[in-house]
N, CA, C and O atoms as CSV, one atom per row, in Angstrom:
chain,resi,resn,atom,element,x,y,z
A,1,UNK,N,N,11.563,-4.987,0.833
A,1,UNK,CA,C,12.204,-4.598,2.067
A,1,UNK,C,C,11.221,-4.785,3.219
A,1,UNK,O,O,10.003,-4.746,3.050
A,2,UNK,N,N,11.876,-5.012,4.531
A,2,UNK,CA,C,10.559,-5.246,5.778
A,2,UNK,C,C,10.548,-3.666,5.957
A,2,UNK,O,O,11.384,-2.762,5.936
A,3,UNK,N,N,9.191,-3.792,6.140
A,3,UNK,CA,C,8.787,-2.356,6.727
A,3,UNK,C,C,8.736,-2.388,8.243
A,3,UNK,O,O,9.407,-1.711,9.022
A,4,UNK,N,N,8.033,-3.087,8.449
A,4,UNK,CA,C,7.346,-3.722,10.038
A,4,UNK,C,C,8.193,-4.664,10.701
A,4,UNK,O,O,7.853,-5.833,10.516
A,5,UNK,N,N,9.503,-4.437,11.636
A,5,UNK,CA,C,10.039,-4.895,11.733
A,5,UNK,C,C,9.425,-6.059,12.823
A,5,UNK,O,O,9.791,-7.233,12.856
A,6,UNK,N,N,8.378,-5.421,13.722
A,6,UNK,CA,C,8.009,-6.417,14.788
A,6,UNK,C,C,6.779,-7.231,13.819
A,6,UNK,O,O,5.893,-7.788,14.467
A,7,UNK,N,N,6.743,-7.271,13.054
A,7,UNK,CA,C,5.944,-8.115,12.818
A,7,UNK,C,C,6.250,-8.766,11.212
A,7,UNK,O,O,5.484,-9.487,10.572
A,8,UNK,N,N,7.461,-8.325,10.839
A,8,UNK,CA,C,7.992,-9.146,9.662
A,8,UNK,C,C,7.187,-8.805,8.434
A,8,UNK,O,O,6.907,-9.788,7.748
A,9,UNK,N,N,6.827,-7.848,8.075
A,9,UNK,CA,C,5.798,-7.632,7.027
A,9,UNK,C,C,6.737,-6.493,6.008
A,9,UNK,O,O,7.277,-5.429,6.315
A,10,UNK,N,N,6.679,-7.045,5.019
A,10,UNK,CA,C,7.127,-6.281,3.737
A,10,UNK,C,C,6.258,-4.993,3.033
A,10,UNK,O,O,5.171,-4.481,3.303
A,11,UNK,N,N,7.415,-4.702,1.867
A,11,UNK,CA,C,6.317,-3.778,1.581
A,11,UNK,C,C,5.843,-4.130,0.496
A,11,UNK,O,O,5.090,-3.349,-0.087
A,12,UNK,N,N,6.158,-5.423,-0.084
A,12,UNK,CA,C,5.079,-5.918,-1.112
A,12,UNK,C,C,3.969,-6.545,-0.289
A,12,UNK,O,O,2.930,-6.679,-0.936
A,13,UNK,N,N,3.923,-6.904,0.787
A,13,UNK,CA,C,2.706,-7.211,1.576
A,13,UNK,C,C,1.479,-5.782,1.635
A,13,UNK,O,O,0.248,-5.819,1.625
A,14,UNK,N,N,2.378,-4.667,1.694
A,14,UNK,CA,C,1.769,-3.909,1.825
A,14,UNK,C,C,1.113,-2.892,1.000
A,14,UNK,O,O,0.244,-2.032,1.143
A,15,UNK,N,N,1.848,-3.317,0.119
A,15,UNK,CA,C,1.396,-2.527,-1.689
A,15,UNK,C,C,0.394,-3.731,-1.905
A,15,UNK,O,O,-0.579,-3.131,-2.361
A,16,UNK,N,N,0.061,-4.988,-1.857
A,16,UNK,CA,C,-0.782,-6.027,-2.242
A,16,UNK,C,C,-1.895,-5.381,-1.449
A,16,UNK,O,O,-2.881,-5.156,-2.151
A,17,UNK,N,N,-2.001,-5.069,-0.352
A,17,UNK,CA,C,-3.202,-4.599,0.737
A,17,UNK,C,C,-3.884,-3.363,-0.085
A,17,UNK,O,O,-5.006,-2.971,-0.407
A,18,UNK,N,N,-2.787,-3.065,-0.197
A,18,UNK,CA,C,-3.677,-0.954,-0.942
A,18,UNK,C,C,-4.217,-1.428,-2.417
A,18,UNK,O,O,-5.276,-0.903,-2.759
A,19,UNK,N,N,-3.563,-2.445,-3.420
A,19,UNK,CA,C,-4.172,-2.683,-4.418
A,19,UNK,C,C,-5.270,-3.938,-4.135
A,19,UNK,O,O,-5.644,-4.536,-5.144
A,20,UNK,N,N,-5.639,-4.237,-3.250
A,20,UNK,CA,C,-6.970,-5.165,-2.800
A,20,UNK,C,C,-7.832,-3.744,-1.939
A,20,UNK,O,O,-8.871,-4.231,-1.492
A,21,UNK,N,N,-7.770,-2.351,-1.598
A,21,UNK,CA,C,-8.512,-1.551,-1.365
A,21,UNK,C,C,-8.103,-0.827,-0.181
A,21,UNK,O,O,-8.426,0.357,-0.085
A,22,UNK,N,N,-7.353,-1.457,0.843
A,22,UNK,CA,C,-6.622,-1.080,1.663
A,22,UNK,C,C,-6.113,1.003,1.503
A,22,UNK,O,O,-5.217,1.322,0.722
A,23,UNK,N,N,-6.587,1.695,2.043
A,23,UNK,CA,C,-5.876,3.060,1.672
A,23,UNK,C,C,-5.703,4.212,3.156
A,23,UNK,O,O,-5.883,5.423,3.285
A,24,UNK,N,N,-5.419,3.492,3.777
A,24,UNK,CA,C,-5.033,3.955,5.200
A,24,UNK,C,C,-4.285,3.406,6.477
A,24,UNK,O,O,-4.872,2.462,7.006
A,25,UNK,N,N,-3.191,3.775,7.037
A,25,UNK,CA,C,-2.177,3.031,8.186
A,25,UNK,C,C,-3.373,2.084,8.894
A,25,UNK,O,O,-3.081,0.896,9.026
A,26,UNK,N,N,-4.932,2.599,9.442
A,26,UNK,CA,C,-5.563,1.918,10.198
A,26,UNK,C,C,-6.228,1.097,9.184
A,26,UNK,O,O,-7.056,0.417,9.790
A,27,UNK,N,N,-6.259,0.869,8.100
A,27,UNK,CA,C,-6.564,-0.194,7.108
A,27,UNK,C,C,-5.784,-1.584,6.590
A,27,UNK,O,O,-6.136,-2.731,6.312
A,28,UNK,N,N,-4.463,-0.797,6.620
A,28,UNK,CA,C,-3.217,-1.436,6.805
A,28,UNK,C,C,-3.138,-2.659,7.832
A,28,UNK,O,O,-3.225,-3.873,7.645
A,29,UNK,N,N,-2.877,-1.649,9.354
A,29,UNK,CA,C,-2.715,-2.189,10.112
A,29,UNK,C,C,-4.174,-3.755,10.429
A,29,UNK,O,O,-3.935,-4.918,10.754
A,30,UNK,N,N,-5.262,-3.236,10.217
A,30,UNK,CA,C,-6.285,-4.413,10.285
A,30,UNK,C,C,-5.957,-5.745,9.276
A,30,UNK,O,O,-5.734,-6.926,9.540
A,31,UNK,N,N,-6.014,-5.200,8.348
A,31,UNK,CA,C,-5.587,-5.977,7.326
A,31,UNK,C,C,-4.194,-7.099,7.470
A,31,UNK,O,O,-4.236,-8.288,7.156
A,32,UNK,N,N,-3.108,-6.439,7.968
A,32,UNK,CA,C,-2.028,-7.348,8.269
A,32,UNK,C,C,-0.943,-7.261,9.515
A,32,UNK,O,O,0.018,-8.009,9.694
A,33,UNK,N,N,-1.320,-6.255,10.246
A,33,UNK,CA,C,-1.174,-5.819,11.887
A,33,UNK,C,C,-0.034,-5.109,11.430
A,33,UNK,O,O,0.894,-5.564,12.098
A,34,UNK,N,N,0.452,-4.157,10.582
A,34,UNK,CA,C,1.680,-3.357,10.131
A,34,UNK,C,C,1.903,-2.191,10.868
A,34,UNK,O,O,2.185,-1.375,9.990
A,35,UNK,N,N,1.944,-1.698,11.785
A,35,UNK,CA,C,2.134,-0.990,12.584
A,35,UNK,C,C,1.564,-0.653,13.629
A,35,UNK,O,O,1.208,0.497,13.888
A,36,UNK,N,N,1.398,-1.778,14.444
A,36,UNK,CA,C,0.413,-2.195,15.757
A,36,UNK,C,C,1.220,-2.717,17.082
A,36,UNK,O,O,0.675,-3.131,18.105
A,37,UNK,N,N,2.387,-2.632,16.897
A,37,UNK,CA,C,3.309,-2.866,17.743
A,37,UNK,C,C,4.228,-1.528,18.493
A,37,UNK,O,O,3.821,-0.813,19.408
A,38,UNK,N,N,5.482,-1.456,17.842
A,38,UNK,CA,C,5.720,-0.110,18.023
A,38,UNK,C,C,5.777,1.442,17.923
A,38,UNK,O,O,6.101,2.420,18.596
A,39,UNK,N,N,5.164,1.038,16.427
A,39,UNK,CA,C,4.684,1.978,15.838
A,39,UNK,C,C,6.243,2.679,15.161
A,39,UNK,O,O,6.222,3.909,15.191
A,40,UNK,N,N,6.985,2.333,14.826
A,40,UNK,CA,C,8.486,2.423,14.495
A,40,UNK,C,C,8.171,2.742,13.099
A,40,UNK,O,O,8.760,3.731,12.665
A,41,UNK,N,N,7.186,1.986,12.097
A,41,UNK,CA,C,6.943,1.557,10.572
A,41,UNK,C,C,6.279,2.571,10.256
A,41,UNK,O,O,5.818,2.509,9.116
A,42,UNK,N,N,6.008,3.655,10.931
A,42,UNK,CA,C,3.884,4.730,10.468
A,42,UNK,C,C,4.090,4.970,9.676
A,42,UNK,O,O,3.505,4.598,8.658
A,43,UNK,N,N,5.532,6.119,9.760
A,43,UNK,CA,C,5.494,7.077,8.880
A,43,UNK,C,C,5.889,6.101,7.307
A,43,UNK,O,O,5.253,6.291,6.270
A,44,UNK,N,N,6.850,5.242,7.399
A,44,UNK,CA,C,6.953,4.114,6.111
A,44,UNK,C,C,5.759,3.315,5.604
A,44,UNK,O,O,5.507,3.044,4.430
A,45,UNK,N,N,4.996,2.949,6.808
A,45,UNK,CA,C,3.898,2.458,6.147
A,45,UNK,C,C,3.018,3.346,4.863
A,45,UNK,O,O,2.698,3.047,3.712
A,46,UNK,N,N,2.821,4.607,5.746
A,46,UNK,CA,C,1.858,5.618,5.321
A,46,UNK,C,C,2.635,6.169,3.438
A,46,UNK,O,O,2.037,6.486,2.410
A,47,UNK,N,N,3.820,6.079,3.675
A,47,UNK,CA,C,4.639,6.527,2.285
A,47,UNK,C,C,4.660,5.550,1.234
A,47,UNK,O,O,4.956,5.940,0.104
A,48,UNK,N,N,4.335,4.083,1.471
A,48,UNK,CA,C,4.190,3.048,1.202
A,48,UNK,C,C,2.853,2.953,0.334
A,48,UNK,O,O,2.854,2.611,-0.849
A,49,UNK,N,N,1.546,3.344,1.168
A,49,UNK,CA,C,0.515,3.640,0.875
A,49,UNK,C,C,0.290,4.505,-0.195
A,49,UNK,O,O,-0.249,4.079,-1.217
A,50,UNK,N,N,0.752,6.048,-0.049
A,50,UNK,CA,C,0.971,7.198,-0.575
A,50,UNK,C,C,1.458,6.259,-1.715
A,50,UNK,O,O,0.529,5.863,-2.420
A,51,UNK,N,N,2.646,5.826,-2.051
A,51,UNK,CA,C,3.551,5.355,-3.597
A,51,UNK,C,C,2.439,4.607,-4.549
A,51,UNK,O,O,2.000,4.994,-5.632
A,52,UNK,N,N,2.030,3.089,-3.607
A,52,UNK,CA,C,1.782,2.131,-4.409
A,52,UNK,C,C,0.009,3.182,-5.289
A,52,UNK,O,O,-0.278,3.230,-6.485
A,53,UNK,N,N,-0.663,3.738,-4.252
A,53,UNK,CA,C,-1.984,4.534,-4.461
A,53,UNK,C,C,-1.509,5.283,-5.635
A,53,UNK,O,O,-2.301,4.787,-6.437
A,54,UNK,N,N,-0.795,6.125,-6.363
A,54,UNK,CA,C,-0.045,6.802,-7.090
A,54,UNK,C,C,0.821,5.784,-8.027
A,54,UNK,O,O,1.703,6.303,-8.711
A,55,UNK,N,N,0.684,4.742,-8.087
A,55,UNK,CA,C,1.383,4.079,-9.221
A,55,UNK,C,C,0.023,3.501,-9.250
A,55,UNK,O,O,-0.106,2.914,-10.324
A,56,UNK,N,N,-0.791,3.435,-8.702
A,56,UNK,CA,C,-2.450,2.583,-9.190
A,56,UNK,C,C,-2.937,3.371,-10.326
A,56,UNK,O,O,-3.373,2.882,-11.368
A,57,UNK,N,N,-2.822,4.792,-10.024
A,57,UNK,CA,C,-3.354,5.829,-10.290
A,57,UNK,C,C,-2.612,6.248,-11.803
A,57,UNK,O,O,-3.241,6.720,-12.750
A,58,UNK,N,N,-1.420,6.020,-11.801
A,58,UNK,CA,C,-0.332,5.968,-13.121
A,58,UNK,C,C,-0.982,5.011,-13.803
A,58,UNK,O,O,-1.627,5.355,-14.794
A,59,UNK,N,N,-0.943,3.712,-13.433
A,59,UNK,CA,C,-1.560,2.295,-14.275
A,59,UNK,C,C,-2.567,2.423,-14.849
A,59,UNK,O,O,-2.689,2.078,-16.024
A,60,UNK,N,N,-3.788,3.099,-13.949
A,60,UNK,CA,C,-5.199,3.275,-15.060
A,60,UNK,C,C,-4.925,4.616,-15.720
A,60,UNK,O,O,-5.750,4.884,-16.594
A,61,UNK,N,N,-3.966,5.540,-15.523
A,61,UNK,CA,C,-4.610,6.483,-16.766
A,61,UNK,C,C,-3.680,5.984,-18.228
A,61,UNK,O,O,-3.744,6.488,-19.349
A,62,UNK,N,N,-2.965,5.018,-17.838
A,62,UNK,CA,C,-1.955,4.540,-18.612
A,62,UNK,C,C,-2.509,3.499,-19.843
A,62,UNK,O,O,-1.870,3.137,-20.831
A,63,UNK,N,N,-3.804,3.160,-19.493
A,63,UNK,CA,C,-3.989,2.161,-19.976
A,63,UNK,C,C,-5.336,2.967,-21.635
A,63,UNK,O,O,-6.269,3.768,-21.591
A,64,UNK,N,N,-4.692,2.184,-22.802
A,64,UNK,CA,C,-5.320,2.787,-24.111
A,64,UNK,C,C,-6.848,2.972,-24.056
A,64,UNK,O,O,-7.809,2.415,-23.525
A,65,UNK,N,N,-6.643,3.871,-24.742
A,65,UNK,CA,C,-8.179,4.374,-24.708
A,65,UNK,C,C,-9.166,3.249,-26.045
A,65,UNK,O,O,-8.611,3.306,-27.142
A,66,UNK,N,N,-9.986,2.662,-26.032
A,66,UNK,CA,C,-10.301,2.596,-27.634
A,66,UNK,C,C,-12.001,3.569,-27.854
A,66,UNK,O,O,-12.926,3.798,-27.075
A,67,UNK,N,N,-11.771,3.886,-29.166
A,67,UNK,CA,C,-12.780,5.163,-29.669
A,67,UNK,C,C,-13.222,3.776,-30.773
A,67,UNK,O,O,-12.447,3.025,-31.367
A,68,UNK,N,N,-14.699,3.776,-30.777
A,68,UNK,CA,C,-15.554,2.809,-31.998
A,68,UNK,C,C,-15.694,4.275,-32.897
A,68,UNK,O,O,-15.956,5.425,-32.546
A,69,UNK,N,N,-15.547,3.978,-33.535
A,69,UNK,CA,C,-16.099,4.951,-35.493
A,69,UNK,C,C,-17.020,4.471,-35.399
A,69,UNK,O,O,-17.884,4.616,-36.263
């Protein structure tokens, strides 16, 4: 879905940013100018952030443990 309407930016653009390290609207916004216009996107950006950070966070504890004997 576009998040950023003035500037055409999705929110897989923007989940790609937070999983390359990206973890803040003003990180965001440098990174791909996502809410530097009207500022219409913040609060979506910022929930955007919040989700994908929290499914990062699901993925590594998700992942098998291995134990050597």
């Amino acid at each position: 879905m576009i998040v950023c309407h003035c500037r055409a930016i999705s929110d897989k653009t923007i989940r790609a940013h937070v999983r390359a390290g990206c973890d803040s609207r003003r990180s965001i916004a440098s990174a791909c100018g996502a809410g530097t216009d009207c500022g219409g996107c913040a609060r979506t950006v910022s929930e955007v952030i919040v989700d994908e950070s929290a499914s990062a966070e699901r993925r590594s504890l998700s992942l098998p443990l291995f134990v050597s004997a």
